[in-house]
């Protein structure tokens, strides 16, 4: 765990495709930070406008105050992507050479790709690009791991675990447990903790 | 337990702007809340409905915004504090009653919350509700962060009672749907008691009848209230200033633009040169406060979203006080420094500020920018909007598309507001040809349906959802039946207000508070109006298509086809597959099929993907919702479905 923020405000972007549990992941991570006494601002877009579209949550972490719910261009410190091309999409606007990126490797094809109108880049190309445009890039098979656990939606919790596993943020597994125990039915707690731990392990093994 | 009912006074919690507004209303002791769902406003009524029984509230999703305002007004007339919530275009719907309510005045504190959507992130307009406050002469408040969203809502009730007028609180998407730390206040324990008094002197506002006449007398009272609000606002703690005593440039802003401006000043390192005047009370503006800050600077930048409102009102004060404050140079929307359309963000303010102040700013290093910008085209293919996998609307539009093609007379669909608005996009096979406000598809179709005498011989269809049917389609349908318009109305009945999160509507048996209520039957209503009514399942493709073709050929009056199938995201259906769907790649002929890849190029479901390596279609089992509709689409029969036990 990091002792404190490396920057104020520290800027986190969680991105993915509508339906991947992006909003839930951002709430969980933000509540963990609120528990540590930080001032948090989350900016989100959701609703009908996001059906099948890219979804982004901007999380600002500060010791002092609220910040804009939209992060300015080029100001992301860490990007957590539930889908690989959305990691690239976010970095194009919000990235910089110091930005860290964690990405789930499972592709969700845009309809334009399915229809043959657009091209989806190959996995090697994605890895090369993300490594090239970030300070450090981690690649995780979070959806596959979630499927092994029995539910693909757990991919978002695996990614939260991985984010905590990087030791960049001043939060721990206990903070996760506390937040999840407050917001989830008891019977789901254990599975979420397992998913979280799998995420941490995936980072520690890299 | 809901955080809205948390009695842990002083606790720091993370609240969405909408939750903060709801909490503020609860801390004010509000008793009745009503609204109609619409992004970005829906979570306010939704959140209140969940704590209604615990806190002895009455909360309802009304049939539309006008009725919601009337329901909330009744509570106010009976001396309860009441809240009414809607999105920006809802104010248009409610505006007739709003005008008269401003005239009659209120009793219990009453607050109208409108959540505007600059940039139309979840709308088909970027309407501006602030102008209504000025037009009907009621005070307007705009929270600049999350704590304020709560505190200002609470205060709005007190202000409303002091002035005996409705108060409007305007939020925007980036406040309503953003979240931040909020320190909780006290929830009152006082019991609420309703009584409507009407036997006092006719002009007595507390005991007489509630009416807007005598009009000029009441109008005068309303203007006196606004004058009093102007005085109160001079000392409001919601108007704040940060910056040097004599700034080179004064930014005047409100709402979410407060945080964008603060960010821009910080990133450009202009704290010692630029002042930030954040206005929380934006109508009427307090002239003395404005004059004080205007006198301290020569240049003024107004940062706000959508149509200029703050800018015009600040300029009026600057003109009136010109002899005292001197001549100013104004920057804003009028001179093009700030765009007049779309939503704002920190980068737009940074750009404006850098230009005025003559400083340079690089958002990212040049070489990084050069490396990343071309990736938009090569590495980040756009995600166009589409219906969710398993969405009944995809099946309904496929049926309409096929039936219209078969009919061959250039028939078309007039649409309105819902997820099904996407029927104008490729995901709806571009079937929808008009899109305006709630219910307007049916009204427009009613008009098209009378153009036969001028030679219009195309089949005319309208489409609406079940919630929209009750909201605004019924009067249009009455019009179409009464005038014998030759149209077919397709009602996409997915059993809930699906787009905004399954809020109940009059067609369902459960209310917002979870109570059993009588449901109104859409089919019976249409029959009673005199329309011919049929009901089908859109997943039964062939039957639905044949019905559509038959109805389009029937040239006598109004036909209604109700397509009934639960939304794929409904709690009853979510994450439960009806079918296990698969593609038999031995049967799929790929590009050689001659169908032009009907399954992927035309049908366009995110769960049915193209396997580049195999050159054949494939199901993505993580995305597929198991509706089985695509099995009817493949001419080779390669898409198989098997009922899940």
mmCIF file with all atom_site columns, N, CA, C and O in Angstrom, chain A residues 22-51:
data_model
loop_
_atom_site.group_PDB
_atom_site.id
_atom_site.type_symbol
_atom_site.label_atom_id
_atom_site.label_alt_id
_atom_site.label_comp_id
_atom_site.label_asym_id
_atom_site.label_entity_id
_atom_site.label_seq_id
_atom_site.pdbx_PDB_ins_code
_atom_site.Cartn_x
_atom_site.Cartn_y
_atom_site.Cartn_z
_atom_site.occupancy
_atom_site.B_iso_or_equiv
_atom_site.pdbx_formal_charge
_atom_site.auth_seq_id
_atom_site.auth_comp_id
_atom_site.auth_asym_id
_atom_site.auth_atom_id
_atom_site.pdbx_PDB_model_num
ATOM 1   N N  . UNK A 1 22 ? -18.626 -1.082 -14.693 1.00 0.00 ? 22 UNK A N  1
ATOM 2   C CA . UNK A 1 22 ? -17.693 0.015  -14.567 1.00 0.00 ? 22 UNK A CA 1
ATOM 3   C C  . UNK A 1 22 ? -18.065 0.987  -13.443 1.00 0.00 ? 22 UNK A C  1
ATOM 4   O O  . UNK A 1 22 ? -17.240 1.358  -12.601 1.00 0.00 ? 22 UNK A O  1
ATOM 5   N N  . UNK A 1 23 ? -19.348 1.377  -13.411 1.00 0.00 ? 23 UNK A N  1
ATOM 6   C CA . UNK A 1 23 ? -19.825 2.347  -12.425 1.00 0.00 ? 23 UNK A CA 1
ATOM 7   C C  . UNK A 1 23 ? -19.681 1.759  -11.023 1.00 0.00 ? 23 UNK A C  1
ATOM 8   O O  . UNK A 1 23 ? -19.212 2.414  -10.086 1.00 0.00 ? 23 UNK A O  1
ATOM 9   N N  . UNK A 1 24 ? -20.040 0.482  -10.886 1.00 0.00 ? 24 UNK A N  1
ATOM 10  C CA . UNK A 1 24 ? -19.937 -0.194 -9.589  1.00 0.00 ? 24 UNK A CA 1
ATOM 11  C C  . UNK A 1 24 ? -18.473 -0.213 -9.124  1.00 0.00 ? 24 UNK A C  1
ATOM 12  O O  . UNK A 1 24 ? -18.180 0.078  -7.966  1.00 0.00 ? 24 UNK A O  1
ATOM 13  N N  . UNK A 1 25 ? -17.566 -0.531 -10.050 1.00 0.00 ? 25 UNK A N  1
ATOM 14  C CA . UNK A 1 25 ? -16.143 -0.586 -9.693  1.00 0.00 ? 25 UNK A CA 1
ATOM 15  C C  . UNK A 1 25 ? -15.651 0.776  -9.200  1.00 0.00 ? 25 UNK A C  1
ATOM 16  O O  . UNK A 1 25 ? -14.921 0.861  -8.210  1.00 0.00 ? 25 UNK A O  1
ATOM 17  N N  . UNK A 1 26 ? -16.084 1.833  -9.860  1.00 0.00 ? 26 UNK A N  1
ATOM 18  C CA . UNK A 1 26 ? -15.617 3.165  -9.464  1.00 0.00 ? 26 UNK A CA 1
ATOM 19  C C  . UNK A 1 26 ? -16.169 3.548  -8.094  1.00 0.00 ? 26 UNK A C  1
ATOM 20  O O  . UNK A 1 26 ? -15.481 4.143  -7.288  1.00 0.00 ? 26 UNK A O  1
ATOM 21  N N  . UNK A 1 27 ? -17.409 3.167  -7.811  1.00 0.00 ? 27 UNK A N  1
ATOM 22  C CA . UNK A 1 27 ? -17.998 3.446  -6.491  1.00 0.00 ? 27 UNK A CA 1
ATOM 23  C C  . UNK A 1 27 ? -17.232 2.723  -5.390  1.00 0.00 ? 27 UNK A C  1
ATOM 24  O O  . UNK A 1 27 ? -16.969 3.277  -4.323  1.00 0.00 ? 27 UNK A O  1
ATOM 25  N N  . UNK A 1 28 ? -16.915 1.455  -5.656  1.00 0.00 ? 28 UNK A N  1
ATOM 26  C CA . UNK A 1 28 ? -16.215 0.650  -4.641  1.00 0.00 ? 28 UNK A CA 1
ATOM 27  C C  . UNK A 1 28 ? -14.853 1.274  -4.345  1.00 0.00 ? 28 UNK A C  1
ATOM 28  O O  . UNK A 1 28 ? -14.505 1.534  -3.187  1.00 0.00 ? 28 UNK A O  1
ATOM 29  N N  . UNK A 1 29 ? -14.095 1.545  -5.390  1.00 0.00 ? 29 UNK A N  1
ATOM 30  C CA . UNK A 1 29 ? -12.757 2.109  -5.189  1.00 0.00 ? 29 UNK A CA 1
ATOM 31  C C  . UNK A 1 29 ? -12.835 3.484  -4.500  1.00 0.00 ? 29 UNK A C  1
ATOM 32  O O  . UNK A 1 29 ? -12.064 3.773  -3.571  1.00 0.00 ? 29 UNK A O  1
ATOM 33  N N  . UNK A 1 30 ? -13.798 4.293  -4.939  1.00 0.00 ? 30 UNK A N  1
ATOM 34  C CA . UNK A 1 30 ? -13.938 5.633  -4.355  1.00 0.00 ? 30 UNK A CA 1
ATOM 35  C C  . UNK A 1 30 ? -14.327 5.553  -2.885  1.00 0.00 ? 30 UNK A C  1
ATOM 36  O O  . UNK A 1 30 ? -13.799 6.284  -2.055  1.00 0.00 ? 30 UNK A O  1
ATOM 37  N N  . UNK A 1 31 ? -15.235 4.641  -2.554  1.00 0.00 ? 31 UNK A N  1
ATOM 38  C CA . UNK A 1 31 ? -15.647 4.509  -1.152  1.00 0.00 ? 31 UNK A CA 1
ATOM 39  C C  . UNK A 1 31 ? -14.496 4.013  -0.274  1.00 0.00 ? 31 UNK A C  1
ATOM 40  O O  . UNK A 1 31 ? -14.402 4.386  0.896   1.00 0.00 ? 31 UNK A O  1
ATOM 41  N N  . UNK A 1 32 ? -13.615 3.186  -0.848  1.00 0.00 ? 32 UNK A N  1
ATOM 42  C CA . UNK A 1 32 ? -12.434 2.760  -0.099  1.00 0.00 ? 32 UNK A CA 1
ATOM 43  C C  . UNK A 1 32 ? -11.578 3.982  0.259   1.00 0.00 ? 32 UNK A C  1
ATOM 44  O O  . UNK A 1 32 ? -11.060 4.103  1.371   1.00 0.00 ? 32 UNK A O  1
ATOM 45  N N  . UNK A 1 33 ? -11.460 4.901  -0.690  1.00 0.00 ? 33 UNK A N  1
ATOM 46  C CA . UNK A 1 33 ? -10.641 6.102  -0.469  1.00 0.00 ? 33 UNK A CA 1
ATOM 47  C C  . UNK A 1 33 ? -11.318 7.091  0.478   1.00 0.00 ? 33 UNK A C  1
ATOM 48  O O  . UNK A 1 33 ? -10.654 7.731  1.293   1.00 0.00 ? 33 UNK A O  1
ATOM 49  N N  . UNK A 1 34 ? -12.653 7.185  0.390   1.00 0.00 ? 34 UNK A N  1
ATOM 50  C CA . UNK A 1 34 ? -13.388 8.055  1.320   1.00 0.00 ? 34 UNK A CA 1
ATOM 51  C C  . UNK A 1 34 ? -13.173 7.544  2.747   1.00 0.00 ? 34 UNK A C  1
ATOM 52  O O  . UNK A 1 34 ? -12.953 8.320  3.677   1.00 0.00 ? 34 UNK A O  1
ATOM 53  N N  . UNK A 1 35 ? -13.184 6.232  2.897   1.00 0.00 ? 35 UNK A N  1
ATOM 54  C CA . UNK A 1 35 ? -12.943 5.619  4.202   1.00 0.00 ? 35 UNK A CA 1
ATOM 55  C C  . UNK A 1 35 ? -11.592 6.006  4.785   1.00 0.00 ? 35 UNK A C  1
ATOM 56  O O  . UNK A 1 35 ? -11.399 6.000  5.993   1.00 0.00 ? 35 UNK A O  1
ATOM 57  N N  . UNK A 1 36 ? -10.637 6.329  3.905   1.00 0.00 ? 36 UNK A N  1
ATOM 58  C CA . UNK A 1 36 ? -9.297  6.733  4.345   1.00 0.00 ? 36 UNK A CA 1
ATOM 59  C C  . UNK A 1 36 ? -9.204  8.247  4.580   1.00 0.00 ? 36 UNK A C  1
ATOM 60  O O  . UNK A 1 36 ? -8.128  8.786  4.812   1.00 0.00 ? 36 UNK A O  1
ATOM 61  N N  . UNK A 1 37 ? -10.344 8.916  4.417   1.00 0.00 ? 37 UNK A N  1
ATOM 62  C CA . UNK A 1 37 ? -10.370 10.349 4.724   1.00 0.00 ? 37 UNK A CA 1
ATOM 63  C C  . UNK A 1 37 ? -10.106 11.263 3.538   1.00 0.00 ? 37 UNK A C  1
ATOM 64  O O  . UNK A 1 37 ? -9.942  12.475 3.707   1.00 0.00 ? 37 UNK A O  1
ATOM 65  N N  . UNK A 1 38 ? -10.071 10.712 2.343   1.00 0.00 ? 38 UNK A N  1
ATOM 66  C CA . UNK A 1 38 ? -9.806  11.569 1.170   1.00 0.00 ? 38 UNK A CA 1
ATOM 67  C C  . UNK A 1 38 ? -11.084 12.228 0.659   1.00 0.00 ? 38 UNK A C  1
ATOM 68  O O  . UNK A 1 38 ? -12.182 11.731 0.867   1.00 0.00 ? 38 UNK A O  1
ATOM 69  N N  . UNK A 1 39 ? -10.914 13.356 -0.002  1.00 0.00 ? 39 UNK A N  1
ATOM 70  C CA . UNK A 1 39 ? -11.997 14.028 -0.710  1.00 0.00 ? 39 UNK A CA 1
ATOM 71  C C  . UNK A 1 39 ? -12.039 13.432 -2.115  1.00 0.00 ? 39 UNK A C  1
ATOM 72  O O  . UNK A 1 39 ? -11.039 13.457 -2.825  1.00 0.00 ? 39 UNK A O  1
ATOM 73  N N  . UNK A 1 40 ? -13.178 12.913 -2.489  1.00 0.00 ? 40 UNK A N  1
ATOM 74  C CA . UNK A 1 40 ? -13.298 12.224 -3.775  1.00 0.00 ? 40 UNK A CA 1
ATOM 75  C C  . UNK A 1 40 ? -14.293 12.955 -4.674  1.00 0.00 ? 40 UNK A C  1
ATOM 76  O O  . UNK A 1 40 ? -15.319 13.438 -4.196  1.00 0.00 ? 40 UNK A O  1
ATOM 77  N N  . UNK A 1 41 ? -13.989 13.039 -5.942  1.00 0.00 ? 41 UNK A N  1
ATOM 78  C CA . UNK A 1 41 ? -14.993 13.464 -6.914  1.00 0.00 ? 41 UNK A CA 1
ATOM 79  C C  . UNK A 1 41 ? -15.020 12.389 -8.000  1.00 0.00 ? 41 UNK A C  1
ATOM 80  O O  . UNK A 1 41 ? -13.965 12.003 -8.506  1.00 0.00 ? 41 UNK A O  1
ATOM 81  N N  . UNK A 1 42 ? -16.208 11.900 -8.311  1.00 0.00 ? 42 UNK A N  1
ATOM 82  C CA . UNK A 1 42 ? -16.319 10.943 -9.422  1.00 0.00 ? 42 UNK A CA 1
ATOM 83  C C  . UNK A 1 42 ? -17.180 11.576 -10.501 1.00 0.00 ? 42 UNK A C  1
ATOM 84  O O  . UNK A 1 42 ? -18.252 12.110 -10.208 1.00 0.00 ? 42 UNK A O  1
ATOM 85  N N  . UNK A 1 43 ? -16.721 11.505 -11.723 1.00 0.00 ? 43 UNK A N  1
ATOM 86  C CA . UNK A 1 43 ? -17.539 11.948 -12.851 1.00 0.00 ? 43 UNK A CA 1
ATOM 87  C C  . UNK A 1 43 ? -17.867 10.746 -13.706 1.00 0.00 ? 43 UNK A C  1
ATOM 88  O O  . UNK A 1 43 ? -16.993 9.926  -13.983 1.00 0.00 ? 43 UNK A O  1
ATOM 89  N N  . UNK A 1 44 ? -19.126 10.633 -14.084 1.00 0.00 ? 44 UNK A N  1
ATOM 90  C CA . UNK A 1 44 ? -19.537 9.463  -14.855 1.00 0.00 ? 44 UNK A CA 1
ATOM 91  C C  . UNK A 1 44 ? -20.487 9.859  -15.968 1.00 0.00 ? 44 UNK A C  1
ATOM 92  O O  . UNK A 1 44 ? -21.167 10.865 -15.860 1.00 0.00 ? 44 UNK A O  1
ATOM 93  N N  . UNK A 1 45 ? -20.532 9.028  -16.987 1.00 0.00 ? 45 UNK A N  1
ATOM 94  C CA . UNK A 1 45 ? -21.628 9.158  -17.934 1.00 0.00 ? 45 UNK A CA 1
ATOM 95  C C  . UNK A 1 45 ? -22.325 7.816  -17.981 1.00 0.00 ? 45 UNK A C  1
ATOM 96  O O  . UNK A 1 45 ? -21.673 6.796  -18.114 1.00 0.00 ? 45 UNK A O  1
ATOM 97  N N  . UNK A 1 46 ? -23.613 7.827  -17.795 1.00 0.00 ? 46 UNK A N  1
ATOM 98  C CA . UNK A 1 46 ? -24.376 6.594  -17.958 1.00 0.00 ? 46 UNK A CA 1
ATOM 99  C C  . UNK A 1 46 ? -25.787 6.944  -18.355 1.00 0.00 ? 46 UNK A C  1
ATOM 100 O O  . UNK A 1 46 ? -26.147 8.116  -18.464 1.00 0.00 ? 46 UNK A O  1
ATOM 101 N N  . UNK A 1 47 ? -26.600 5.928  -18.576 1.00 0.00 ? 47 UNK A N  1
ATOM 102 C CA . UNK A 1 47 ? -27.954 6.164  -19.088 1.00 0.00 ? 47 UNK A CA 1
ATOM 103 C C  . UNK A 1 47 ? -28.038 5.616  -20.493 1.00 0.00 ? 47 UNK A C  1
ATOM 104 O O  . UNK A 1 47 ? -27.123 4.942  -20.963 1.00 0.00 ? 47 UNK A O  1
ATOM 105 N N  . UNK A 1 48 ? -29.110 5.931  -21.164 1.00 0.00 ? 48 UNK A N  1
ATOM 106 C CA . UNK A 1 48 ? -29.339 5.362  -22.490 1.00 0.00 ? 48 UNK A CA 1
ATOM 107 C C  . UNK A 1 48 ? -28.225 5.716  -23.456 1.00 0.00 ? 48 UNK A C  1
ATOM 108 O O  . UNK A 1 48 ? -27.931 4.977  -24.384 1.00 0.00 ? 48 UNK A O  1
ATOM 109 N N  . UNK A 1 49 ? -27.594 6.868  -23.211 1.00 0.00 ? 49 UNK A N  1
ATOM 110 C CA . UNK A 1 49 ? -26.579 7.335  -24.134 1.00 0.00 ? 49 UNK A CA 1
ATOM 111 C C  . UNK A 1 49 ? -25.410 6.362  -24.204 1.00 0.00 ? 49 UNK A C  1
ATOM 112 O O  . UNK A 1 49 ? -24.589 6.433  -25.102 1.00 0.00 ? 49 UNK A O  1
ATOM 113 N N  . UNK A 1 50 ? -25.308 5.456  -23.237 1.00 0.00 ? 50 UNK A N  1
ATOM 114 C CA . UNK A 1 50 ? -24.139 4.589  -23.202 1.00 0.00 ? 50 UNK A CA 1
ATOM 115 C C  . UNK A 1 50 ? -24.425 3.154  -23.624 1.00 0.00 ? 50 UNK A C  1
ATOM 116 O O  . UNK A 1 50 ? -23.566 2.304  -23.538 1.00 0.00 ? 50 UNK A O  1
ATOM 117 N N  . UNK A 1 51 ? -25.649 2.864  -24.083 1.00 0.00 ? 51 UNK A N  1
ATOM 118 C CA . UNK A 1 51 ? -25.961 1.494  -24.503 1.00 0.00 ? 51 UNK A CA 1
ATOM 119 C C  . UNK A 1 51 ? -24.962 1.028  -25.560 1.00 0.00 ? 51 UNK A C  1
ATOM 120 O O  . UNK A 1 51 ? -24.912 1.571  -26.654 1.00 0.00 ? 51 UNK A O  1
#
